[in-house]
Amino acid sequence: INMHIGSALEIAPGLGRQFGMVFIDGDKREYPDYYRMIMGDSGMTPLVTSGSVIIADNILWYGKVTEEVPENDRYTKGILEFNELVRNDPRVDNFILPVRDGLNMIVVK
């Protein structure tokens, strides 16, 4: 296990490798961007392969994902967009573990 400090969006693509497991627990506004980067969207090289597992933390976001979201709440909007991306992505299977603030277990097909 190696630890890198800084923005995952800047560091991860430069590592030059693919991962069997990725844990997402960063800036909630950037969850959709993390997912797109990991999956190789927009012409990027995917950081995962078939069988890789992505675990996303805080996807229930204190229950805020079930409430009306204030216009200025970019954190909750980021989590909601992320959840929608995963739910609608045919490249993955996923399920939610409703433990504490929620974990989304995502398996790349």
mmCIF file of N, CA and C in Angstrom:
data_model
loop_
_atom_site.group_PDB
_atom_site.id
_atom_site.type_symbol
_atom_site.label_atom_id
_atom_site.label_comp_id
_atom_site.label_asym_id
_atom_site.label_seq_id
_atom_site.Cartn_x
_atom_site.Cartn_y
_atom_site.Cartn_z
ATOM 1 N N ILE A 1 0.856 -1.171 0.000
ATOM 2 C CA ILE A 1 0.000 0.000 0.000
ATOM 3 C C ILE A 1 0.892 1.221 0.000
ATOM 4 N N ASN A 2 0.613 2.129 -0.917
ATOM 5 C CA ASN A 2 1.335 3.396 -0.975
ATOM 6 C C ASN A 2 0.369 4.530 -0.702
ATOM 7 N N MET A 3 0.810 5.530 0.014
ATOM 8 C CA MET A 3 -0.026 6.685 0.290
ATOM 9 C C MET A 3 0.532 7.890 -0.446
ATOM 10 N N HIS A 4 -0.352 8.598 -1.125
ATOM 11 C CA HIS A 4 0.031 9.807 -1.846
ATOM 12 C C HIS A 4 -0.807 10.951 -1.306
ATOM 13 N N ILE A 5 -0.186 12.061 -1.054
ATOM 14 C CA ILE A 5 -0.885 13.225 -0.512
ATOM 15 C C ILE A 5 -1.090 14.228 -1.640
ATOM 16 N N GLY A 6 -2.319 14.717 -1.751
ATOM 17 C CA GLY A 6 -2.641 15.716 -2.763
ATOM 18 C C GLY A 6 -3.950 15.381 -3.429
ATOM 19 N N SER A 7 -4.228 16.031 -4.525
ATOM 20 C CA SER A 7 -5.466 15.820 -5.258
ATOM 21 C C SER A 7 -5.423 14.509 -6.034
ATOM 22 N N ALA A 8 -6.364 13.623 -5.735
ATOM 23 C CA ALA A 8 -6.433 12.339 -6.451
ATOM 24 C C ALA A 8 -6.621 12.554 -7.939
ATOM 25 N N LEU A 9 -7.330 13.615 -8.298
ATOM 26 C CA LEU A 9 -7.578 13.894 -9.715
ATOM 27 C C LEU A 9 -6.287 14.236 -10.453
ATOM 28 N N GLU A 10 -5.297 14.732 -9.722
ATOM 29 C CA GLU A 10 -4.004 15.058 -10.330
ATOM 30 C C GLU A 10 -3.011 13.903 -10.202
ATOM 31 N N ILE A 11 -3.047 13.209 -9.081
ATOM 32 C CA ILE A 11 -2.039 12.183 -8.803
ATOM 33 C C ILE A 11 -2.348 10.845 -9.479
ATOM 34 N N ALA A 12 -3.565 10.348 -9.335
ATOM 35 C CA ALA A 12 -3.903 8.988 -9.781
ATOM 36 C C ALA A 12 -3.626 8.728 -11.258
ATOM 37 N N PRO A 13 -4.010 9.622 -12.176
ATOM 38 C CA PRO A 13 -3.738 9.319 -13.595
ATOM 39 C C PRO A 13 -2.245 9.194 -13.903
ATOM 40 N N GLY A 14 -1.413 9.873 -13.146
ATOM 41 C CA GLY A 14 0.024 9.831 -13.381
ATOM 42 C C GLY A 14 0.728 8.633 -12.776
ATOM 43 N N LEU A 15 0.014 7.797 -12.040
ATOM 44 C CA LEU A 15 0.649 6.633 -11.422
ATOM 45 C C LEU A 15 0.959 5.538 -12.436
ATOM 46 N N GLY A 16 0.271 5.586 -13.591
ATOM 47 C CA GLY A 16 0.590 4.658 -14.670
ATOM 48 C C GLY A 16 0.268 3.210 -14.400
ATOM 49 N N ARG A 17 -0.806 2.962 -13.653
ATOM 50 C CA ARG A 17 -1.177 1.581 -13.385
ATOM 51 C C ARG A 17 -2.672 1.468 -13.167
ATOM 52 N N GLN A 18 -3.138 0.215 -13.145
ATOM 53 C CA GLN A 18 -4.540 -0.049 -12.859
ATOM 54 C C GLN A 18 -4.627 -0.705 -11.482
ATOM 55 N N PHE A 19 -5.801 -0.603 -10.871
ATOM 56 C CA PHE A 19 -5.968 -1.035 -9.491
ATOM 57 C C PHE A 19 -7.070 -2.070 -9.367
ATOM 58 N N GLY A 20 -6.877 -3.013 -8.467
ATOM 59 C CA GLY A 20 -7.889 -4.018 -8.172
ATOM 60 C C GLY A 20 -8.937 -3.491 -7.213
ATOM 61 N N MET A 21 -8.568 -2.467 -6.429
ATOM 62 C CA MET A 21 -9.504 -1.848 -5.511
ATOM 63 C C MET A 21 -9.209 -0.357 -5.397
ATOM 64 N N VAL A 22 -10.282 0.422 -5.391
ATOM 65 C CA VAL A 22 -10.168 1.863 -5.221
ATOM 66 C C VAL A 22 -11.151 2.268 -4.131
ATOM 67 N N PHE A 23 -10.701 3.081 -3.181
ATOM 68 C CA PHE A 23 -11.557 3.589 -2.106
ATOM 69 C C PHE A 23 -11.729 5.082 -2.310
ATOM 70 N N ILE A 24 -12.976 5.523 -2.453
ATOM 71 C CA ILE A 24 -13.273 6.939 -2.654
ATOM 72 C C ILE A 24 -13.789 7.520 -1.345
ATOM 73 N N ASP A 25 -13.072 8.500 -0.823
ATOM 74 C CA ASP A 25 -13.491 9.227 0.377
ATOM 75 C C ASP A 25 -12.783 10.565 0.370
ATOM 76 N N GLY A 26 -13.217 11.424 -0.514
ATOM 77 C CA GLY A 26 -12.584 12.732 -0.648
ATOM 78 C C GLY A 26 -13.621 13.827 -0.671
ATOM 79 N N ASP A 27 -13.305 14.884 -1.389
ATOM 80 C CA ASP A 27 -14.206 16.020 -1.535
ATOM 81 C C ASP A 27 -15.487 15.560 -2.224
ATOM 82 N N LYS A 28 -16.600 15.667 -1.535
ATOM 83 C CA LYS A 28 -17.876 15.139 -2.050
ATOM 84 C C LYS A 28 -18.289 15.823 -3.344
ATOM 85 N N ARG A 29 -17.887 17.051 -3.542
ATOM 86 C CA ARG A 29 -18.191 17.757 -4.794
ATOM 87 C C ARG A 29 -17.497 17.106 -5.980
ATOM 88 N N GLU A 30 -16.386 16.409 -5.719
ATOM 89 C CA GLU A 30 -15.586 15.816 -6.783
ATOM 90 C C GLU A 30 -15.856 14.330 -6.992
ATOM 91 N N TYR A 31 -16.774 13.723 -6.255
ATOM 92 C CA TYR A 31 -17.073 12.296 -6.441
ATOM 93 C C TYR A 31 -17.372 11.956 -7.895
ATOM 94 N N PRO A 32 -18.201 12.733 -8.620
ATOM 95 C CA PRO A 32 -18.445 12.393 -10.031
ATOM 96 C C PRO A 32 -17.152 12.420 -10.861
ATOM 97 N N ASP A 33 -16.291 13.388 -10.583
ATOM 98 C CA ASP A 33 -15.023 13.477 -11.318
ATOM 99 C C ASP A 33 -14.102 12.309 -10.973
ATOM 100 N N TYR A 34 -14.079 11.894 -9.701
ATOM 101 C CA TYR A 34 -13.291 10.712 -9.317
ATOM 102 C C TYR A 34 -13.771 9.491 -10.100
ATOM 103 N N TYR A 35 -15.085 9.321 -10.150
ATOM 104 C CA TYR A 35 -15.641 8.152 -10.836
ATOM 105 C C TYR A 35 -15.292 8.169 -12.325
ATOM 106 N N ARG A 36 -15.468 9.307 -12.962
ATOM 107 C CA ARG A 36 -15.143 9.411 -14.397
ATOM 108 C C ARG A 36 -13.666 9.123 -14.643
ATOM 109 N N MET A 37 -12.809 9.610 -13.769
ATOM 110 C CA MET A 37 -11.374 9.362 -13.904
ATOM 111 C C MET A 37 -11.085 7.871 -13.748
ATOM 112 N N ILE A 38 -11.629 7.268 -12.704
ATOM 113 C CA ILE A 38 -11.383 5.857 -12.429
ATOM 114 C C ILE A 38 -11.829 4.984 -13.596
ATOM 115 N N MET A 39 -12.995 5.311 -14.165
ATOM 116 C CA MET A 39 -13.577 4.502 -15.234
ATOM 117 C C MET A 39 -12.995 4.819 -16.615
ATOM 118 N N GLY A 40 -12.180 5.845 -16.704
ATOM 119 C CA GLY A 40 -11.542 6.167 -17.980
ATOM 120 C C GLY A 40 -12.427 6.915 -18.945
ATOM 121 N N ASP A 41 -13.364 7.674 -18.430
ATOM 122 C CA ASP A 41 -14.237 8.462 -19.303
ATOM 123 C C ASP A 41 -13.463 9.636 -19.903
ATOM 124 N N SER A 42 -14.002 10.222 -20.942
ATOM 125 C CA SER A 42 -13.396 11.369 -21.629
ATOM 126 C C SER A 42 -12.021 11.048 -22.189
ATOM 127 N N GLY A 43 -11.833 9.815 -22.637
ATOM 128 C CA GLY A 43 -10.592 9.452 -23.306
ATOM 129 C C GLY A 43 -9.436 9.135 -22.380
ATOM 130 N N MET A 44 -9.664 9.167 -21.083
ATOM 131 C CA MET A 44 -8.587 8.844 -20.139
ATOM 132 C C MET A 44 -8.398 7.322 -20.083
ATOM 133 N N THR A 45 -7.238 6.894 -19.655
ATOM 134 C CA THR A 45 -6.986 5.470 -19.470
ATOM 135 C C THR A 45 -7.683 5.026 -18.191
ATOM 136 N N PRO A 46 -8.505 3.965 -18.254
ATOM 137 C CA PRO A 46 -9.173 3.493 -17.030
ATOM 138 C C PRO A 46 -8.165 3.074 -15.966
ATOM 139 N N LEU A 47 -8.502 3.349 -14.715
ATOM 140 C CA LEU A 47 -7.639 2.947 -13.612
ATOM 141 C C LEU A 47 -8.075 1.610 -13.019
ATOM 142 N N VAL A 48 -9.123 1.012 -13.597
ATOM 143 C CA VAL A 48 -9.643 -0.274 -13.127
ATOM 144 C C VAL A 48 -9.859 -1.195 -14.318
ATOM 145 N N THR A 49 -9.969 -2.491 -14.023
ATOM 146 C CA THR A 49 -10.248 -3.489 -15.047
ATOM 147 C C THR A 49 -11.429 -4.341 -14.580
ATOM 148 N N SER A 50 -11.855 -5.245 -15.420
ATOM 149 C CA SER A 50 -12.933 -6.158 -15.058
ATOM 150 C C SER A 50 -12.582 -6.888 -13.764
ATOM 151 N N GLY A 51 -13.499 -6.876 -12.821
ATOM 152 C CA GLY A 51 -13.275 -7.509 -11.530
ATOM 153 C C GLY A 51 -12.787 -6.558 -10.452
ATOM 154 N N SER A 52 -12.367 -5.370 -10.842
ATOM 155 C CA SER A 52 -11.941 -4.385 -9.839
ATOM 156 C C SER A 52 -13.129 -3.962 -8.989
ATOM 157 N N VAL A 53 -12.840 -3.580 -7.755
ATOM 158 C CA VAL A 53 -13.867 -3.133 -6.822
ATOM 159 C C VAL A 53 -13.604 -1.670 -6.467
ATOM 160 N N ILE A 54 -14.662 -0.881 -6.519
ATOM 161 C CA ILE A 54 -14.610 0.518 -6.098
ATOM 162 C C ILE A 54 -15.526 0.632 -4.887
ATOM 163 N N ILE A 55 -15.008 1.193 -3.804
ATOM 164 C CA ILE A 55 -15.809 1.412 -2.610
ATOM 165 C C ILE A 55 -15.910 2.916 -2.394
ATOM 166 N N ALA A 56 -17.129 3.432 -2.368
ATOM 167 C CA ALA A 56 -17.339 4.859 -2.158
ATOM 168 C C ALA A 56 -17.987 5.076 -0.798
ATOM 169 N N ASP A 57 -17.376 5.911 0.015
ATOM 170 C CA ASP A 57 -17.863 6.192 1.360
ATOM 171 C C ASP A 57 -18.799 7.405 1.354
ATOM 172 N N ASN A 58 -19.660 7.457 2.345
ATOM 173 C CA ASN A 58 -20.545 8.604 2.600
ATOM 174 C C ASN A 58 -21.612 8.833 1.549
ATOM 175 N N ILE A 59 -22.062 7.791 0.862
ATOM 176 C CA ILE A 59 -23.002 8.006 -0.235
ATOM 177 C C ILE A 59 -24.436 8.253 0.226
ATOM 178 N N LEU A 60 -24.704 8.096 1.508
ATOM 179 C CA LEU A 60 -26.026 8.474 2.030
ATOM 180 C C LEU A 60 -25.990 9.884 2.623
ATOM 181 N N TRP A 61 -24.831 10.381 2.861
ATOM 182 C CA TRP A 61 -24.543 11.765 3.244
ATOM 183 C C TRP A 61 -25.496 12.292 4.312
ATOM 184 N N TYR A 62 -25.490 11.614 5.442
ATOM 185 C CA TYR A 62 -26.312 12.003 6.599
ATOM 186 C C TYR A 62 -27.801 12.050 6.272
ATOM 187 N N GLY A 63 -28.233 11.281 5.290
ATOM 188 C CA GLY A 63 -29.638 11.259 4.880
ATOM 189 C C GLY A 63 -30.023 12.407 3.972
ATOM 190 N N LYS A 64 -29.081 13.303 3.689
ATOM 191 C CA LYS A 64 -29.385 14.467 2.852
ATOM 192 C C LYS A 64 -29.762 14.077 1.427
ATOM 193 N N VAL A 65 -29.341 12.883 0.984
ATOM 194 C CA VAL A 65 -29.644 12.449 -0.384
ATOM 195 C C VAL A 65 -31.124 12.134 -0.565
ATOM 196 N N THR A 66 -31.873 12.086 0.532
ATOM 197 C CA THR A 66 -33.311 11.802 0.446
ATOM 198 C C THR A 66 -34.150 13.062 0.628
ATOM 199 N N GLU A 67 -33.496 14.197 0.824
ATOM 200 C CA GLU A 67 -34.193 15.450 1.090
ATOM 201 C C GLU A 67 -34.049 16.406 -0.097
ATOM 202 N N GLU A 68 -34.837 17.455 -0.069
ATOM 203 C CA GLU A 68 -34.670 18.511 -1.077
ATOM 204 C C GLU A 68 -33.331 19.196 -0.814
ATOM 205 N N VAL A 69 -32.581 19.405 -1.882
ATOM 206 C CA VAL A 69 -31.223 19.933 -1.742
ATOM 207 C C VAL A 69 -31.221 21.444 -1.969
ATOM 208 N N PRO A 70 -30.710 22.207 -1.003
ATOM 209 C CA PRO A 70 -30.583 23.649 -1.204
ATOM 210 C C PRO A 70 -29.676 23.944 -2.406
ATOM 211 N N GLU A 71 -29.960 25.010 -3.103
ATOM 212 C CA GLU A 71 -29.218 25.374 -4.321
ATOM 213 C C GLU A 71 -27.711 25.481 -4.078
ATOM 214 N N ASN A 72 -27.312 25.931 -2.904
ATOM 215 C CA ASN A 72 -25.885 26.156 -2.635
ATOM 216 C C ASN A 72 -25.177 24.951 -2.007
ATOM 217 N N ASP A 73 -25.850 23.810 -1.871
ATOM 218 C CA ASP A 73 -25.246 22.622 -1.259
ATOM 219 C C ASP A 73 -24.570 21.762 -2.331
ATOM 220 N N ARG A 74 -23.376 22.156 -2.704
ATOM 221 C CA ARG A 74 -22.645 21.460 -3.762
ATOM 222 C C ARG A 74 -22.145 20.087 -3.317
ATOM 223 N N TYR A 75 -21.977 19.888 -2.025
ATOM 224 C CA TYR A 75 -21.518 18.591 -1.522
ATOM 225 C C TYR A 75 -22.583 17.528 -1.747
ATOM 226 N N THR A 76 -23.808 17.818 -1.330
ATOM 227 C CA THR A 76 -24.893 16.858 -1.527
ATOM 228 C C THR A 76 -25.162 16.657 -3.011
ATOM 229 N N LYS A 77 -25.096 17.710 -3.795
ATOM 230 C CA LYS A 77 -25.295 17.578 -5.246
ATOM 231 C C LYS A 77 -24.232 16.679 -5.859
ATOM 232 N N GLY A 78 -23.000 16.760 -5.374
ATOM 233 C CA GLY A 78 -21.937 15.895 -5.870
ATOM 234 C C GLY A 78 -22.209 14.438 -5.571
ATOM 235 N N ILE A 79 -22.663 14.154 -4.356
ATOM 236 C CA ILE A 79 -22.987 12.773 -3.979
ATOM 237 C C ILE A 79 -24.161 12.268 -4.814
ATOM 238 N N LEU A 80 -25.193 13.092 -4.983
ATOM 239 C CA LEU A 80 -26.352 12.681 -5.785
ATOM 240 C C LEU A 80 -25.961 12.393 -7.232
ATOM 241 N N GLU A 81 -25.119 13.241 -7.813
ATOM 242 C CA GLU A 81 -24.675 13.020 -9.193
ATOM 243 C C GLU A 81 -23.855 11.733 -9.286
ATOM 244 N N PHE A 82 -22.984 11.512 -8.312
ATOM 245 C CA PHE A 82 -22.185 10.293 -8.280
ATOM 246 C C PHE A 82 -23.090 9.065 -8.219
ATOM 247 N N ASN A 83 -24.038 9.063 -7.291
ATOM 248 C CA ASN A 83 -24.940 7.923 -7.146
ATOM 249 C C ASN A 83 -25.695 7.648 -8.444
ATOM 250 N N GLU A 84 -26.107 8.694 -9.128
ATOM 251 C CA GLU A 84 -26.828 8.540 -10.399
ATOM 252 C C GLU A 84 -25.907 7.983 -11.483
ATOM 253 N N LEU A 85 -24.665 8.468 -11.541
ATOM 254 C CA LEU A 85 -23.697 7.948 -12.518
ATOM 255 C C LEU A 85 -23.511 6.443 -12.347
ATOM 256 N N VAL A 86 -23.294 6.021 -11.114
ATOM 257 C CA VAL A 86 -23.054 4.600 -10.842
ATOM 258 C C VAL A 86 -24.295 3.774 -11.173
ATOM 259 N N ARG A 87 -25.441 4.266 -10.734
ATOM 260 C CA ARG A 87 -26.699 3.531 -10.951
ATOM 261 C C ARG A 87 -26.975 3.304 -12.430
ATOM 262 N N ASN A 88 -26.619 4.271 -13.260
ATOM 263 C CA ASN A 88 -26.923 4.197 -14.695
ATOM 264 C C ASN A 88 -25.772 3.677 -15.552
ATOM 265 N N ASP A 89 -24.681 3.250 -14.934
ATOM 266 C CA ASP A 89 -23.509 2.811 -15.690
ATOM 267 C C ASP A 89 -23.587 1.302 -15.949
ATOM 268 N N PRO A 90 -23.768 0.890 -17.212
ATOM 269 C CA PRO A 90 -23.876 -0.541 -17.515
ATOM 270 C C PRO A 90 -22.559 -1.294 -17.365
ATOM 271 N N ARG A 91 -21.463 -0.593 -17.136
ATOM 272 C CA ARG A 91 -20.156 -1.241 -16.982
ATOM 273 C C ARG A 91 -19.923 -1.809 -15.597
ATOM 274 N N VAL A 92 -20.853 -1.497 -14.668
ATOM 275 C CA VAL A 92 -20.646 -1.919 -13.282
ATOM 276 C C VAL A 92 -21.915 -2.512 -12.673
ATOM 277 N N ASP A 93 -21.707 -3.308 -11.639
ATOM 278 C CA ASP A 93 -22.784 -3.735 -10.743
ATOM 279 C C ASP A 93 -22.476 -3.084 -9.407
ATOM 280 N N ASN A 94 -23.528 -2.757 -8.655
ATOM 281 C CA ASN A 94 -23.266 -2.136 -7.364
ATOM 282 C C ASN A 94 -24.370 -2.429 -6.370
ATOM 283 N N PHE A 95 -24.028 -2.281 -5.116
ATOM 284 C CA PHE A 95 -25.030 -2.351 -4.051
ATOM 285 C C PHE A 95 -24.580 -1.430 -2.928
ATOM 286 N N ILE A 96 -25.558 -0.957 -2.173
ATOM 287 C CA ILE A 96 -25.295 -0.029 -1.081
ATOM 288 C C ILE A 96 -25.343 -0.774 0.241
ATOM 289 N N LEU A 97 -24.323 -0.577 1.046
ATOM 290 C CA LEU A 97 -24.322 -1.051 2.423
ATOM 291 C C LEU A 97 -24.742 0.133 3.286
ATOM 292 N N PRO A 98 -25.937 0.075 3.895
ATOM 293 C CA PRO A 98 -26.414 1.216 4.671
ATOM 294 C C PRO A 98 -25.818 1.256 6.078
ATOM 295 N N VAL A 99 -24.525 1.110 6.165
ATOM 296 C CA VAL A 99 -23.805 1.142 7.436
ATOM 297 C C VAL A 99 -23.332 2.574 7.662
ATOM 298 N N ARG A 100 -23.655 3.096 8.839
ATOM 299 C CA ARG A 100 -23.300 4.484 9.191
ATOM 300 C C ARG A 100 -23.757 5.440 8.095
ATOM 301 N N ASP A 101 -22.837 6.017 7.347
ATOM 302 C CA ASP A 101 -23.204 7.009 6.333
ATOM 303 C C ASP A 101 -23.274 6.411 4.928
ATOM 304 N N GLY A 102 -23.202 5.106 4.830
ATOM 305 C CA GLY A 102 -23.392 4.413 3.553
ATOM 306 C C GLY A 102 -22.123 4.169 2.772
ATOM 307 N N LEU A 103 -22.001 2.949 2.283
ATOM 308 C CA LEU A 103 -20.913 2.564 1.387
ATOM 309 C C LEU A 103 -21.535 2.027 0.106
ATOM 310 N N ASN A 104 -21.031 2.446 -1.032
ATOM 311 C CA ASN A 104 -21.447 1.891 -2.302
ATOM 312 C C ASN A 104 -20.346 0.952 -2.747
ATOM 313 N N MET A 105 -20.691 -0.318 -2.867
ATOM 314 C CA MET A 105 -19.761 -1.348 -3.325
ATOM 315 C C MET A 105 -19.995 -1.526 -4.817
ATOM 316 N N ILE A 106 -18.998 -1.208 -5.611
ATOM 317 C CA ILE A 106 -19.122 -1.195 -7.075
ATOM 318 C C ILE A 106 -18.134 -2.205 -7.655
ATOM 319 N N VAL A 107 -18.627 -3.097 -8.500
ATOM 320 C CA VAL A 107 -17.761 -4.093 -9.139
ATOM 321 C C VAL A 107 -17.779 -3.840 -10.642
ATOM 322 N N VAL A 108 -16.609 -3.683 -11.213
ATOM 323 C CA VAL A 108 -16.492 -3.456 -12.656
ATOM 324 C C VAL A 108 -16.723 -4.783 -13.362
ATOM 325 N N LYS A 109 -17.616 -4.779 -14.349
ATOM 326 C CA LYS A 109 -17.922 -6.002 -15.103
ATOM 327 C C LYS A 109 -16.765 -6.383 -16.011
#
